[in-house]
Amino acid sequence: MADITKKVGERIRLLRITKGFSREKLSELSDINANYIGQVERGEKNLTIETLQKLIRGMSVTLEELFRHLDPMEKKDVLGEIMEDLSARSPEDQAVVLQLLRTMFDWEEKKHGKS
């Protein structure tokens, strides 16, 4: 099988284990045969879009979460690093960081008399 098939399977296995699910539990949650899930995780089977959707719904993850670390883009700048770090945080944490940045920028502008 193609390298991408193995990578997707490994990522599915990692997410399943991280969620604390056995193959049988994921099978129940996603309505997919547990043996088939094992074949997918080993990279022996290609997934259809429909099956992929069932799996991510069963694990309560998004497509973005599934593919996030599959083939990471090269970090080219600080903003990219910040975006990557924030994408793994909760919406509440993201809001706090945004407020901190705004406060810091306001302070900087006042310090330099730009208000």
PDB file of C-alpha atoms in Angstrom:
ATOM      1  CA  MET A   1       0.000   0.000   0.000  1.00  0.00           C
ATOM      2  CA  ALA A   2       0.962   3.606  -0.477  1.00  0.00           C
ATOM      3  CA  ASP A   3       2.880   5.487   2.198  1.00  0.00           C
ATOM      4  CA  ILE A   4      -0.118   7.773   2.776  1.00  0.00           C
ATOM      5  CA  THR A   5      -2.337   4.756   3.504  1.00  0.00           C
ATOM      6  CA  LYS A   6       0.080   3.616   6.216  1.00  0.00           C
ATOM      7  CA  LYS A   7       0.379   7.134   7.644  1.00  0.00           C
ATOM      8  CA  VAL A   8      -3.394   7.561   7.841  1.00  0.00           C
ATOM      9  CA  GLY A   9      -3.755   4.132   9.445  1.00  0.00           C
ATOM     10  CA  GLU A  10      -1.069   4.893  12.023  1.00  0.00           C
ATOM     11  CA  ARG A  11      -2.708   8.229  12.806  1.00  0.00           C
ATOM     12  CA  ILE A  12      -6.101   6.561  13.252  1.00  0.00           C
ATOM     13  CA  ARG A  13      -4.532   4.009  15.600  1.00  0.00           C
ATOM     14  CA  LEU A  14      -2.836   6.772  17.619  1.00  0.00           C
ATOM     15  CA  LEU A  15      -6.061   8.765  17.930  1.00  0.00           C
ATOM     16  CA  ARG A  16      -8.023   5.641  18.878  1.00  0.00           C
ATOM     17  CA  ILE A  17      -5.518   4.718  21.589  1.00  0.00           C
ATOM     18  CA  THR A  18      -5.345   8.324  22.819  1.00  0.00           C
ATOM     19  CA  LYS A  19      -9.131   8.271  23.204  1.00  0.00           C
ATOM     20  CA  GLY A  20      -8.820   5.045  25.186  1.00  0.00           C
ATOM     21  CA  PHE A  21     -10.862   3.039  22.668  1.00  0.00           C
ATOM     22  CA  SER A  22     -10.329  -0.581  21.784  1.00  0.00           C
ATOM     23  CA  ARG A  23     -10.949  -1.538  18.171  1.00  0.00           C
ATOM     24  CA  GLU A  24     -14.194  -3.116  19.312  1.00  0.00           C
ATOM     25  CA  LYS A  25     -15.340   0.100  21.013  1.00  0.00           C
ATOM     26  CA  LEU A  26     -14.484   2.172  17.934  1.00  0.00           C
ATOM     27  CA  SER A  27     -16.305  -0.436  15.852  1.00  0.00           C
ATOM     28  CA  GLU A  28     -19.455   0.131  17.909  1.00  0.00           C
ATOM     29  CA  LEU A  29     -19.127   3.927  17.807  1.00  0.00           C
ATOM     30  CA  SER A  30     -18.443   4.119  14.074  1.00  0.00           C
ATOM     31  CA  ASP A  31     -20.502   1.160  12.808  1.00  0.00           C
ATOM     32  CA  ILE A  32     -17.431  -0.330  11.097  1.00  0.00           C
ATOM     33  CA  ASN A  33     -16.186  -3.889  11.520  1.00  0.00           C
ATOM     34  CA  ALA A  34     -13.337  -4.137  14.074  1.00  0.00           C
ATOM     35  CA  ASN A  35     -11.285  -6.369  11.744  1.00  0.00           C
ATOM     36  CA  TYR A  36     -11.595  -3.758   9.006  1.00  0.00           C
ATOM     37  CA  ILE A  37     -10.422  -1.056  11.433  1.00  0.00           C
ATOM     38  CA  GLY A  38      -7.354  -3.197  12.175  1.00  0.00           C
ATOM     39  CA  GLN A  39      -6.623  -3.518   8.447  1.00  0.00           C
ATOM     40  CA  VAL A  40      -6.964   0.249   8.030  1.00  0.00           C
ATOM     41  CA  GLU A  41      -4.640   0.890  10.978  1.00  0.00           C
ATOM     42  CA  ARG A  42      -2.010  -1.421   9.488  1.00  0.00           C
ATOM     43  CA  GLY A  43      -2.283   0.326   6.121  1.00  0.00           C
ATOM     44  CA  GLU A  44      -3.686  -2.770   4.432  1.00  0.00           C
ATOM     45  CA  LYS A  45      -6.942  -1.121   3.300  1.00  0.00           C
ATOM     46  CA  ASN A  46      -7.733   2.168   1.610  1.00  0.00           C
ATOM     47  CA  LEU A  47     -10.527   4.167   3.165  1.00  0.00           C
ATOM     48  CA  THR A  48     -13.468   5.652   1.346  1.00  0.00           C
ATOM     49  CA  ILE A  49     -14.515   9.158   2.311  1.00  0.00           C
ATOM     50  CA  GLU A  50     -17.671   7.722   3.867  1.00  0.00           C
ATOM     51  CA  THR A  51     -15.692   5.272   6.022  1.00  0.00           C
ATOM     52  CA  LEU A  52     -13.263   7.999   7.037  1.00  0.00           C
ATOM     53  CA  GLN A  53     -16.204  10.159   8.098  1.00  0.00           C
ATOM     54  CA  LYS A  54     -17.627   7.315  10.199  1.00  0.00           C
ATOM     55  CA  LEU A  55     -14.268   6.808  11.922  1.00  0.00           C
ATOM     56  CA  ILE A  56     -13.696  10.449  12.793  1.00  0.00           C
ATOM     57  CA  ARG A  57     -17.253  10.802  14.050  1.00  0.00           C
ATOM     58  CA  GLY A  58     -16.834   7.646  16.134  1.00  0.00           C
ATOM     59  CA  MET A  59     -13.663   9.081  17.681  1.00  0.00           C
ATOM     60  CA  SER A  60     -15.166  12.594  17.977  1.00  0.00           C
ATOM     61  CA  VAL A  61     -12.291  14.210  16.082  1.00  0.00           C
ATOM     62  CA  THR A  62     -12.201  16.485  13.063  1.00  0.00           C
ATOM     63  CA  LEU A  63     -10.555  15.880   9.728  1.00  0.00           C
ATOM     64  CA  GLU A  64      -8.108  18.613  10.677  1.00  0.00           C
ATOM     65  CA  GLU A  65      -7.149  16.713  13.830  1.00  0.00           C
ATOM     66  CA  LEU A  66      -6.702  13.515  11.848  1.00  0.00           C
ATOM     67  CA  PHE A  67      -4.457  15.081   9.232  1.00  0.00           C
ATOM     68  CA  ARG A  68      -2.732  17.667  11.472  1.00  0.00           C
ATOM     69  CA  HIS A  69       0.541  15.785  11.977  1.00  0.00           C
ATOM     70  CA  LEU A  70       0.347  13.437   9.007  1.00  0.00           C
ATOM     71  CA  ASP A  71       2.700  15.409   6.812  1.00  0.00           C
ATOM     72  CA  PRO A  72       3.464  18.637   8.658  1.00  0.00           C
ATOM     73  CA  MET A  73       4.345  21.673   6.641  1.00  0.00           C
ATOM     74  CA  GLU A  74       7.748  23.180   7.188  1.00  0.00           C
ATOM     75  CA  LYS A  75       7.642  25.975   9.727  1.00  0.00           C
ATOM     76  CA  LYS A  76       8.660  29.065   7.806  1.00  0.00           C
ATOM     77  CA  ASP A  77       8.017  31.827  10.283  1.00  0.00           C
ATOM     78  CA  VAL A  78       7.067  32.694  13.825  1.00  0.00           C
ATOM     79  CA  LEU A  79       3.425  33.274  12.883  1.00  0.00           C
ATOM     80  CA  GLY A  80       3.224  29.728  11.518  1.00  0.00           C
ATOM     81  CA  GLU A  81       4.606  28.369  14.782  1.00  0.00           C
ATOM     82  CA  ILE A  82       2.113  30.414  16.788  1.00  0.00           C
ATOM     83  CA  MET A  83      -0.768  29.193  14.620  1.00  0.00           C
ATOM     84  CA  GLU A  84       0.295  25.583  15.023  1.00  0.00           C
ATOM     85  CA  ASP A  85       0.635  25.912  18.792  1.00  0.00           C
ATOM     86  CA  LEU A  86      -2.724  27.661  19.129  1.00  0.00           C
ATOM     87  CA  SER A  87      -4.544  25.176  16.914  1.00  0.00           C
ATOM     88  CA  ALA A  88      -3.934  22.491  19.541  1.00  0.00           C
ATOM     89  CA  ARG A  89      -5.426  24.621  22.332  1.00  0.00           C
ATOM     90  CA  SER A  90      -9.038  25.028  23.416  1.00  0.00           C
ATOM     91  CA  PRO A  91     -11.124  27.949  22.118  1.00  0.00           C
ATOM     92  CA  GLU A  92     -10.970  29.399  25.628  1.00  0.00           C
ATOM     93  CA  ASP A  93      -7.158  29.309  25.633  1.00  0.00           C
ATOM     94  CA  GLN A  94      -7.111  30.856  22.166  1.00  0.00           C
ATOM     95  CA  ALA A  95      -9.349  33.704  23.391  1.00  0.00           C
ATOM     96  CA  VAL A  96      -7.022  34.339  26.349  1.00  0.00           C
ATOM     97  CA  VAL A  97      -3.988  34.512  24.046  1.00  0.00           C
ATOM     98  CA  LEU A  98      -5.812  36.914  21.733  1.00  0.00           C
ATOM     99  CA  GLN A  99      -6.711  39.169  24.659  1.00  0.00           C
ATOM    100  CA  LEU A 100      -3.112  39.071  25.914  1.00  0.00           C
ATOM    101  CA  LEU A 101      -1.804  40.064  22.492  1.00  0.00           C
ATOM    102  CA  ARG A 102      -4.273  42.930  22.198  1.00  0.00           C
ATOM    103  CA  THR A 103      -3.364  44.161  25.691  1.00  0.00           C
ATOM    104  CA  MET A 104       0.335  43.968  24.859  1.00  0.00           C
ATOM    105  CA  PHE A 105      -0.113  45.855  21.566  1.00  0.00           C
ATOM    106  CA  ASP A 106      -2.246  48.526  23.262  1.00  0.00           C
ATOM    107  CA  TRP A 107       0.424  48.953  25.944  1.00  0.00           C
ATOM    108  CA  GLU A 108       3.151  49.200  23.288  1.00  0.00           C
ATOM    109  CA  GLU A 109       1.219  51.871  21.380  1.00  0.00           C
ATOM    110  CA  LYS A 110       0.607  53.894  24.537  1.00  0.00           C
ATOM    111  CA  LYS A 111       4.263  53.605  25.484  1.00  0.00           C
ATOM    112  CA  HIS A 112       5.248  55.139  22.159  1.00  0.00           C
ATOM    113  CA  GLY A 113       2.414  57.716  22.199  1.00  0.00           C
ATOM    114  CA  LYS A 114       0.585  56.214  19.237  1.00  0.00           C
ATOM    115  CA  SER A 115      -2.911  56.285  20.777  1.00  0.00           C
TER     116      SER A 115
END
